[in-house]
Structure formats: C-alpha cells, structure tokens
PDB file of C-alpha atoms in Angstrom:
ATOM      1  CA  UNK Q1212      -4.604  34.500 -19.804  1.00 50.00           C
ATOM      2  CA  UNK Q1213      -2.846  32.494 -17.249  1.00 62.00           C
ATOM      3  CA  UNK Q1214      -1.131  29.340 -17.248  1.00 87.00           C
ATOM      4  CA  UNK Q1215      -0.377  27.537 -13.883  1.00 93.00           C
ATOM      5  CA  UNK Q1216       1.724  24.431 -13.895  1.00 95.00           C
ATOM      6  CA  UNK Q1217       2.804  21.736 -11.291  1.00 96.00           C
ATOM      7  CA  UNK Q1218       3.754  18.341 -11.111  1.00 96.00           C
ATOM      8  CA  UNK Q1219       1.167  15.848 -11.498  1.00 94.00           C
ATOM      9  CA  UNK Q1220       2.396  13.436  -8.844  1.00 96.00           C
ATOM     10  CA  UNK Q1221       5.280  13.136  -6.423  1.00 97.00           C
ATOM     11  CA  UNK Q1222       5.394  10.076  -3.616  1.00 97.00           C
ATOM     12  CA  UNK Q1223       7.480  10.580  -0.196  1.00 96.00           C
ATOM     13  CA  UNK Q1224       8.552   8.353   2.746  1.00 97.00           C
ATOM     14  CA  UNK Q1225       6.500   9.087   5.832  1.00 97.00           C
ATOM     15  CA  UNK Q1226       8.683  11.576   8.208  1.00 97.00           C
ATOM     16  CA  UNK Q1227      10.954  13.234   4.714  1.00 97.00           C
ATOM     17  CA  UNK Q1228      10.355  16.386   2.772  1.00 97.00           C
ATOM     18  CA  UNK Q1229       8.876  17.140  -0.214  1.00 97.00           C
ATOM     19  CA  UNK Q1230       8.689  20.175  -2.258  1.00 98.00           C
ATOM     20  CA  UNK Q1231       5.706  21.230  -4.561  1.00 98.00           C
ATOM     21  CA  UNK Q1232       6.457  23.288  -7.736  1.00 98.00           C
ATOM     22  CA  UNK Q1233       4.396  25.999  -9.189  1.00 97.00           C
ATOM     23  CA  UNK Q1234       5.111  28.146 -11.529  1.00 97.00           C
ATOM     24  CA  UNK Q1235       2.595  30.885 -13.493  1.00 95.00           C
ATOM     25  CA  UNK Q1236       2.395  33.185 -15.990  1.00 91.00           C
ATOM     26  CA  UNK Q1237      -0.008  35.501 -15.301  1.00 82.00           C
ATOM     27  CA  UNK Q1238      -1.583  39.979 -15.140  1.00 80.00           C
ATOM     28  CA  UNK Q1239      -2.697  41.491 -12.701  1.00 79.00           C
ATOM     29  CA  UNK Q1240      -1.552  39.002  -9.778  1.00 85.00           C
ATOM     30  CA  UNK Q1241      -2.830  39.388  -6.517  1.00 83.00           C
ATOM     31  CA  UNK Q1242      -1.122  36.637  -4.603  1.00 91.00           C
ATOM     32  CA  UNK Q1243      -0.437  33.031  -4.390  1.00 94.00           C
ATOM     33  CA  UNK Q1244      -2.530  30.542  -2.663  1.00 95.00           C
ATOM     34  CA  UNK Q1245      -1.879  26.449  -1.681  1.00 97.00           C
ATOM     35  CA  UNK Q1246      -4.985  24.244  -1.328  1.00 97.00           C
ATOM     36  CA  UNK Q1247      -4.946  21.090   0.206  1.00 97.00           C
ATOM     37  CA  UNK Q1248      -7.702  18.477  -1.567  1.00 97.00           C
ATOM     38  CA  UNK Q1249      -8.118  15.266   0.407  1.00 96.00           C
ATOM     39  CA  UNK Q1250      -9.538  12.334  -2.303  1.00 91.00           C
ATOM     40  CA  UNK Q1251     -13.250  13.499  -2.837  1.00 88.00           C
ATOM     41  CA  UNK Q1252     -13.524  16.425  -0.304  1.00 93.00           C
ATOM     42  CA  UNK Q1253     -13.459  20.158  -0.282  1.00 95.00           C
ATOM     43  CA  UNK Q1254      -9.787  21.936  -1.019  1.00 96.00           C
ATOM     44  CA  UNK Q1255      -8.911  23.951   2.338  1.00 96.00           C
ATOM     45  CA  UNK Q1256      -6.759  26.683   2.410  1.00 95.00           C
ATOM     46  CA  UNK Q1257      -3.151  25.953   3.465  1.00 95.00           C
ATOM     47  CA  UNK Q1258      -0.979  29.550   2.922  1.00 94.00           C
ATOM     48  CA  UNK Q1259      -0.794  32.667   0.916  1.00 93.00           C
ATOM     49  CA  UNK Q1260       1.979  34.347  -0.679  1.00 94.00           C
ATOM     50  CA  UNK Q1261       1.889  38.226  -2.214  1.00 91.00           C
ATOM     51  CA  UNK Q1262       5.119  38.950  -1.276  1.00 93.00           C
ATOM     52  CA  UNK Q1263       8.481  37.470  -2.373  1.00 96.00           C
ATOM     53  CA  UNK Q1264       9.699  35.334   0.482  1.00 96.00           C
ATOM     54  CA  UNK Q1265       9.312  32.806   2.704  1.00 96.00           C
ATOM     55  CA  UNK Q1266       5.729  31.958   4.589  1.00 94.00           C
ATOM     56  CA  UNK Q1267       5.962  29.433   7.769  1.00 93.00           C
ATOM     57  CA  UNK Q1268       2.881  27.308   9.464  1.00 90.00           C
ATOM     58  CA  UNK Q1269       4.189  24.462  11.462  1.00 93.00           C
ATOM     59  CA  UNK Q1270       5.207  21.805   8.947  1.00 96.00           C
ATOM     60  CA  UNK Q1271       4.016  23.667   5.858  1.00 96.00           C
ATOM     61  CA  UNK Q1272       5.820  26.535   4.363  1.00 97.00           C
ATOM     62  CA  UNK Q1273       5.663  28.393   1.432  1.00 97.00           C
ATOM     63  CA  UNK Q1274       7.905  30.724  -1.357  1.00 98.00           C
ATOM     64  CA  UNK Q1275       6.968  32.876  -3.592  1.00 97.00           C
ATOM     65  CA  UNK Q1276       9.103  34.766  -6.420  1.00 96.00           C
ATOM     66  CA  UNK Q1277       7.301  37.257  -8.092  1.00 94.00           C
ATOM     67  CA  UNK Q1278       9.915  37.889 -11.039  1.00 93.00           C
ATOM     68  CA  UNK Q1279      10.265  34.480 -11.802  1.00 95.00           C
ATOM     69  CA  UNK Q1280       6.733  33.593 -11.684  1.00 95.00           C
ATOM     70  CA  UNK Q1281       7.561  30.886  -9.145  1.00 96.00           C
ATOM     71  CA  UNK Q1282       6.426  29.320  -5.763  1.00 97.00           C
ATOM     72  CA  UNK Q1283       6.531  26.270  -3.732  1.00 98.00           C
ATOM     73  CA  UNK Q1284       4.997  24.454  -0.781  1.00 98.00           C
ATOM     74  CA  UNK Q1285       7.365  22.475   1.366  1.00 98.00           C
ATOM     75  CA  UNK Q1286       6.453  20.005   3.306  1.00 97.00           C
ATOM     76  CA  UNK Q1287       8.247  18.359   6.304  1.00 97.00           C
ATOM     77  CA  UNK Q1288       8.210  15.378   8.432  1.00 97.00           C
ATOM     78  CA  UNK Q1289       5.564  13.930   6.274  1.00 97.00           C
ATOM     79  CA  UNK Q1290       2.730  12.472   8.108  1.00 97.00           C
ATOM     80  CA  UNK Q1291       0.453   9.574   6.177  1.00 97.00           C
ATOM     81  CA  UNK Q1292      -2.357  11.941   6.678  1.00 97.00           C
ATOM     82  CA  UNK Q1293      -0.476  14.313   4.285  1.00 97.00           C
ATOM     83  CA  UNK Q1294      -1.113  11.898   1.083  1.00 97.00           C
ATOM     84  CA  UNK Q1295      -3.587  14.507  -0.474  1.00 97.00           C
ATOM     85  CA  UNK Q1296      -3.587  16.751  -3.714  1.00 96.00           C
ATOM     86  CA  UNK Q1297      -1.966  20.098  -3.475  1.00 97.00           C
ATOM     87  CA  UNK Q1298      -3.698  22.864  -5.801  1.00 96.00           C
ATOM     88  CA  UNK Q1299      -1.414  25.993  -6.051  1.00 96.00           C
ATOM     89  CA  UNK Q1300      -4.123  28.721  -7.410  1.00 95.00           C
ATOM     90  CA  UNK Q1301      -2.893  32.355  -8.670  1.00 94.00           C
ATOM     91  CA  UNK Q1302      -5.569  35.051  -7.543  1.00 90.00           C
ATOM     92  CA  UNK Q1303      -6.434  38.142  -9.310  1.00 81.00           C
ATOM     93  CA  UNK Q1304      -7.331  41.584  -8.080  1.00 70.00           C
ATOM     94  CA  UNK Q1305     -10.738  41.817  -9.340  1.00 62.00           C
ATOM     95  CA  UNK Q1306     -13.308  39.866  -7.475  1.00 59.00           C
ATOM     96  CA  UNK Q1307     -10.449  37.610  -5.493  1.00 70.00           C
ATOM     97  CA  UNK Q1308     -10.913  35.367  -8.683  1.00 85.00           C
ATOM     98  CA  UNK Q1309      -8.489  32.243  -8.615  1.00 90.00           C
ATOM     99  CA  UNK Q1310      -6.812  30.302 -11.500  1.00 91.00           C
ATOM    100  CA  UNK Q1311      -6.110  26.782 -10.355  1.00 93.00           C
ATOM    101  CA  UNK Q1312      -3.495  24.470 -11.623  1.00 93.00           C
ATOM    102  CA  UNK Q1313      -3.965  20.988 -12.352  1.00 93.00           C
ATOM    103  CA  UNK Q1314      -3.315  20.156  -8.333  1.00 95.00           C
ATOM    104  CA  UNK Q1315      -0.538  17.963  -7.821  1.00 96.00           C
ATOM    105  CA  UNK Q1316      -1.072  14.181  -5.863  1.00 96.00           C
ATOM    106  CA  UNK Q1317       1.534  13.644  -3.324  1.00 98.00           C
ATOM    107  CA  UNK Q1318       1.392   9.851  -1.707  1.00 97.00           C
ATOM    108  CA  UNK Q1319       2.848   9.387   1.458  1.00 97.00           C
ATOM    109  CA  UNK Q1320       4.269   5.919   1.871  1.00 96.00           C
ATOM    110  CA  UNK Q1321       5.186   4.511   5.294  1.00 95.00           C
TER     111      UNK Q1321
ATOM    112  CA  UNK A 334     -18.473  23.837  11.132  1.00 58.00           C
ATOM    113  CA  UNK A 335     -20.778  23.745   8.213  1.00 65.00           C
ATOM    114  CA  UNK A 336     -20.628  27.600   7.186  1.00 92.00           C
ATOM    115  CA  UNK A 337     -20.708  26.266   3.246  1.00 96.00           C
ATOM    116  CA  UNK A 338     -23.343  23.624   2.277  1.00 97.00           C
ATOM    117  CA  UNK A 339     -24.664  22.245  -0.677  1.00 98.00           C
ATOM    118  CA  UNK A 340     -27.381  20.494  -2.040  1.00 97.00           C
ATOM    119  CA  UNK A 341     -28.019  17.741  -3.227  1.00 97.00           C
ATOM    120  CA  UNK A 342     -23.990  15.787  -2.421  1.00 97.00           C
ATOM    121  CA  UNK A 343     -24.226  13.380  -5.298  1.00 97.00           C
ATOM    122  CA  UNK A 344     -26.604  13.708  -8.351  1.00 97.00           C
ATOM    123  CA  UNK A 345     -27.608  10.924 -11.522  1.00 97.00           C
ATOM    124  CA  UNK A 346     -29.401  12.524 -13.992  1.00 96.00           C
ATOM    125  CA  UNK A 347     -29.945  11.951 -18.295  1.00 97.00           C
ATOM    126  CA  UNK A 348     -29.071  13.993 -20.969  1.00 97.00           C
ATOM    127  CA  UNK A 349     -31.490  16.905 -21.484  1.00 97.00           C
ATOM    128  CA  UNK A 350     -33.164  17.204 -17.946  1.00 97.00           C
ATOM    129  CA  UNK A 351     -32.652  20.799 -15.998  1.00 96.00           C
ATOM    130  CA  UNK A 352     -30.804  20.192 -12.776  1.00 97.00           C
ATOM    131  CA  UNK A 353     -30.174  22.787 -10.012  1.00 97.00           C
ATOM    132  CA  UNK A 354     -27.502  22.558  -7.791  1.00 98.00           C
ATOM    133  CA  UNK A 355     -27.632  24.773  -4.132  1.00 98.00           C
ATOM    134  CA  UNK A 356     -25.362  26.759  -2.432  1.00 98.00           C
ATOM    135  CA  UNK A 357     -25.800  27.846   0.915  1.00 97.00           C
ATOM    136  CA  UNK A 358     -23.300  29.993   3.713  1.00 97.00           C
ATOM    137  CA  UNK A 359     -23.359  31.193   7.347  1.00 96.00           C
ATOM    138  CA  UNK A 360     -20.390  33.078   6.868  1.00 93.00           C
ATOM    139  CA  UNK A 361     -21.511  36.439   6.086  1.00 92.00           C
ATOM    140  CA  UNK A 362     -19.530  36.636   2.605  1.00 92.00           C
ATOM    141  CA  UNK A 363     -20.176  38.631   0.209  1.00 92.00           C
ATOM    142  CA  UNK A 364     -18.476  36.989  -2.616  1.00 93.00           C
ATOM    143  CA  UNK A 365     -19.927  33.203  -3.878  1.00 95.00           C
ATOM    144  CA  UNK A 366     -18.029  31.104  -7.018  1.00 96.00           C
ATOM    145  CA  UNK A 367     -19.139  28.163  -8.977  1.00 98.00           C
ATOM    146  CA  UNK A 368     -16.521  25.861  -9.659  1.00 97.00           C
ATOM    147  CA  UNK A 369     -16.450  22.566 -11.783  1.00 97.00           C
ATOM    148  CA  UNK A 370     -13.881  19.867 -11.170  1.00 96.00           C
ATOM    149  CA  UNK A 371     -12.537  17.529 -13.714  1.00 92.00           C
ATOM    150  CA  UNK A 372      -9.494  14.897 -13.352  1.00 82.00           C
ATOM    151  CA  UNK A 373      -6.566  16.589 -14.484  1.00 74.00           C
ATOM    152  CA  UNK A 374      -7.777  19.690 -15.080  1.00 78.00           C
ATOM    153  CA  UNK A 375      -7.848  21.064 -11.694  1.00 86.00           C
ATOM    154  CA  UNK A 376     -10.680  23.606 -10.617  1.00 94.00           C
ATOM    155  CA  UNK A 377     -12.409  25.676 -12.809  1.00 94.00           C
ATOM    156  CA  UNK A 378     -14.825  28.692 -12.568  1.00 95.00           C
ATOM    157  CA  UNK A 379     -18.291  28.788 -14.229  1.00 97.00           C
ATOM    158  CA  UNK A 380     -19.534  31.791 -12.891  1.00 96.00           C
ATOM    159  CA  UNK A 381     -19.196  34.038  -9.877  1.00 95.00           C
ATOM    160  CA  UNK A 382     -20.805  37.254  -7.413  1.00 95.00           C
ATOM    161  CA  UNK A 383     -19.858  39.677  -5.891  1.00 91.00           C
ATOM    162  CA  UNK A 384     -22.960  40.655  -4.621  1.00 90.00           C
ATOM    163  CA  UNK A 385     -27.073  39.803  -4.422  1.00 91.00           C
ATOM    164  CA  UNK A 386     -28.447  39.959  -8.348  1.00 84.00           C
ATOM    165  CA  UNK A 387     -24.435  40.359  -9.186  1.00 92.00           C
ATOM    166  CA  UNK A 388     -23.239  37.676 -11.947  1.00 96.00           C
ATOM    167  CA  UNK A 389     -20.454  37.630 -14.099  1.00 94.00           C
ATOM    168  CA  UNK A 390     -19.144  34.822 -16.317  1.00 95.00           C
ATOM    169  CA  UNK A 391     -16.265  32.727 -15.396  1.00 93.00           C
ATOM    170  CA  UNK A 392     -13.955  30.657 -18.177  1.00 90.00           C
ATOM    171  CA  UNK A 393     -15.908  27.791 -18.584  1.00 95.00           C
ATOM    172  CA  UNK A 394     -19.725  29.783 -18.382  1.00 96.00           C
ATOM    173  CA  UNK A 395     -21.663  28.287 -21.354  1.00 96.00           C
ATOM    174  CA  UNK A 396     -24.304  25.565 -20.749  1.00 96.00           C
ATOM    175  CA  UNK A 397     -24.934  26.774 -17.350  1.00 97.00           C
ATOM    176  CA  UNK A 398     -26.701  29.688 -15.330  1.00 97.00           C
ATOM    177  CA  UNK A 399     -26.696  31.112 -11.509  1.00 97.00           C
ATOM    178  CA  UNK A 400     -29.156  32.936  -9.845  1.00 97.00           C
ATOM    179  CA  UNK A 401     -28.029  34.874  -6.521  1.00 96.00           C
ATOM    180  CA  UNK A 402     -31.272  35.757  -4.922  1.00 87.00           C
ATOM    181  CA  UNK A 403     -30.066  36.346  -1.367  1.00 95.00           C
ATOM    182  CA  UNK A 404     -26.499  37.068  -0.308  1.00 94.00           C
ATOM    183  CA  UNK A 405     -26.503  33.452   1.396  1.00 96.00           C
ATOM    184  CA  UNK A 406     -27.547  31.814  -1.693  1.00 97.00           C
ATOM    185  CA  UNK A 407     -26.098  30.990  -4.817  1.00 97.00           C
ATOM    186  CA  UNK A 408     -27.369  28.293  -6.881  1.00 98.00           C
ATOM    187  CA  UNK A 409     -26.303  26.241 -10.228  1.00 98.00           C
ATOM    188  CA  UNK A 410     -28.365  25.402 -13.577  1.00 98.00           C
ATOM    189  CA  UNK A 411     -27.635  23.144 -16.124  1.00 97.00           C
ATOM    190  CA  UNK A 412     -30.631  23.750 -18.726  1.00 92.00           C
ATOM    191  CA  UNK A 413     -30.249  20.727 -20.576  1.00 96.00           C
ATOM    192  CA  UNK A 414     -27.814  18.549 -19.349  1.00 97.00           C
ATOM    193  CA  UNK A 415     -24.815  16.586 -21.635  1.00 97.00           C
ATOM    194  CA  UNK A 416     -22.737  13.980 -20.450  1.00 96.00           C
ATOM    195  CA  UNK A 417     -19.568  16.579 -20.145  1.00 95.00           C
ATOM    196  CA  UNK A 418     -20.836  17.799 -17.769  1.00 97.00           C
ATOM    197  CA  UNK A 419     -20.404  15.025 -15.867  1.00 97.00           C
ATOM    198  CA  UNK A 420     -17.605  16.345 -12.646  1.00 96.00           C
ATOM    199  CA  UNK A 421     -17.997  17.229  -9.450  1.00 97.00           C
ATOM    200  CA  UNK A 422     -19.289  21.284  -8.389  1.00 98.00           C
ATOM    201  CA  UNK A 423     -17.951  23.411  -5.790  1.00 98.00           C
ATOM    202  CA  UNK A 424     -19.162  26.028  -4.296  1.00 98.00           C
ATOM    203  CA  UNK A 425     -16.833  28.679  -2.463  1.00 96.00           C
ATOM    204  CA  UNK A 426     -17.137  32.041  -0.812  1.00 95.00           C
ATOM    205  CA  UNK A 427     -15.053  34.993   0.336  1.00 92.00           C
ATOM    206  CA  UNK A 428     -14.724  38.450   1.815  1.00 87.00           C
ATOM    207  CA  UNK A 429     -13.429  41.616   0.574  1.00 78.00           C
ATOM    208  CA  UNK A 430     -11.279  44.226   2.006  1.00 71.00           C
ATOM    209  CA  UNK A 431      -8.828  42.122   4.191  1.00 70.00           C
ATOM    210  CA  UNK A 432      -5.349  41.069   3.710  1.00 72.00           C
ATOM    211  CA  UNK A 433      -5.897  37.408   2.393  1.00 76.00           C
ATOM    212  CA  UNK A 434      -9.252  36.776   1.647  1.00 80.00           C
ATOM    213  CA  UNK A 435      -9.059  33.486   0.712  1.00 89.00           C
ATOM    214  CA  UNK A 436     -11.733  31.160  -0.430  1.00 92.00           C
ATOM    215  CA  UNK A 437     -13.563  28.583   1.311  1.00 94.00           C
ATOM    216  CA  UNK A 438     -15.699  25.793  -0.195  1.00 96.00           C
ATOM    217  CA  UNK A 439     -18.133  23.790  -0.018  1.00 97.00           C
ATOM    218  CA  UNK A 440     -18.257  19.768   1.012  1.00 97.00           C
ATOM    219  CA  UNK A 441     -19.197  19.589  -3.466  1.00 97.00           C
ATOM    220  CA  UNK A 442     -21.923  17.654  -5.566  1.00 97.00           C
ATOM    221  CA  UNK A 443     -21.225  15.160  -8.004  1.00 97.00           C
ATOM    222  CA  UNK A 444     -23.098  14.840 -10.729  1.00 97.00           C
ATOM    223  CA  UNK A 445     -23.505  12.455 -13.146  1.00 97.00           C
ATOM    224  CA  UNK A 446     -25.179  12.659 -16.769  1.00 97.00           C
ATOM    225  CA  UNK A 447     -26.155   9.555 -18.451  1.00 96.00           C
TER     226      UNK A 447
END
C-alpha cells in the first residue's frame, strides 16, 4: 500500500516562503507529482520529481529524496493568488496511477 | 481550453436512484480515471482505463461502475445511490510513453445524495 502524508494547513504573509512537506511510503514509485487545487476547481499540475534533486519553475520549486521517501514544494514571494490546496500525489508505474495525499491548504495573508 | 469536460457540474439526487456522471476529452489520451473527492481525504480513484472496453478497479471501486465506449468517453454509475457518496467526481486523463505524463482533470461534478 502507500501512505502519503502532508500538513493539513500552513498560512504565509503575502511576498515570504513557504515550504510544503510530503513524505511517502510506497513500491514501485514512478515519480512525484504537486497539484495545485484552487477552492472548488480542478487540481492542475504544478511539477514532477523522479529523480533526487532539485526541480525549478519560476516561483515554484520542488525536491525529491528517493531514500528518504521525502519531497517538498517551495514556494516564494507568495502572491494572494497562491492561497490554494497543494496535493503532493506519488505515481506508480502501471497505468500512471496516482496516490494522493490529503492536499495541504496554504492561506496567503496580506 | 476545455480538452476535459464533464457532465452534469453539480448533481441532487435521493438515495436509491441510478445516476450517470460523463466524461468527455479532446486531448487524444489514451488513459481516463475516475476520482472521488472527500474533505480531508484528498483524491481518490474509483476506477480507471487504459484503453476503449479497458477497466480496472481502483481503491475505492464498490458501489460504482464505468463504461468506456469510445476512447473520448468515460462515464460514471452509481446503481443505487447512498448518501456517502455524497463528494465531488473528477475526471482526469493522460498519455503513455513520455517522460512525465501527468494527469489532467476535469472542471468536476458534485453530487449530492439525499
């Protein structure tokens, strides 16, 4: 089975950093993908991680560590249009199947 | 771009009716997912294809059915409705054989049993 866990909620100050925790247990992984959810819309995709390391898109970026089982999504100078939910998913080889975790709610406040 | 659609967006119903809930894509994939969404417990999957006439169970399968007619097409039953089931659906879709192949999803459907 897999078990995906990250915080439920975390609030910022607009134009700061935050960091998003996930951490998995998990066979057969086939990468790690960040979903942004804003309230009552579709999740879109944000970044992907298969290899250990450090991805960067503009303000977002994202770390993965394979042998700890471990990623996060960083995000900098925080926008109000950031205040979403943040679903880290673990994807498996067959079928590009993805476990979500809970999603964590990050509030921007000005 | 509205490459994933569904049908109908929001949905009352009462225990025991059949509902259906559509799925539709201009994207070309190959790959469609039924996903249920529930405060707290994130997104989970209910069945998936990888293919037309393809289906395999996801972890949450039982009380519901998909049909995948067409490759475009994937579409959600709920027999006999219950109150748990009561969450919002999403539909998603992906390709095979690149380097990411992420998912993309639809705009959802909420339904609501009484």
């Amino acid at each position: 089975g897999q078990n995906i866990d990250q915080p439920t909620e975390m609030t910022a100050t607009e134009g700061a950093i935050v960091q998003i925790n996930c951490t998995y247990q998990t066979s057969g992984f086939n990468g790690l993908f960040w979903y942004q959810q804003h309230a009552g819309e579709a999740p879109t995709f944000l970044s992907y991680n298969v290899l250990d390391g450090l991805e960067e898109k503009g303000r977002f970026s994202s770390f993965l560590s394979r042998s700890k089982g471990y990623s996060y999504l960083l995000l900098k100078e925080l926008q109000m249009k950031d205040s979403a939910s943040y679903l880290c998913a673990v994807g498996k080889a067959a079928g590009n199947k993805l476990t979500f975790g809970g999603g964590t709610r990050v509030l921007v406040k000005p | 771009d509205a490459d994933v659609t569904q049908t109908p967006r929001n949905r009352i119903t009462k225990t025991g009716k059949r509902i259906m809930l559509e799925c539709s894509q201009t994207k070309g994939h190959d790959r469609m997912y039924w996903y249920r969404q529930d405060p707290g417990l994130g997104l989970r999957l209910i069945y998936y294809s990888f293919d037309v006439k393809d289906i395999n169970k996801g972890e949450i399968s039982d009380g519901y059915s998909v049909s995948r007619q067409a490759q475009a097409k994937f579409s959600l039953s709920l027999e006999s409705a219950i109150p748990n089931q009561t969450a919002l659906y999403f539909c998603a879709t992906s390709n095979h054989g690149g380097t990411v192949n992420e998912q993309f999803f639809g705009p959802g459907t909420r339904l609501t049993v009484l």
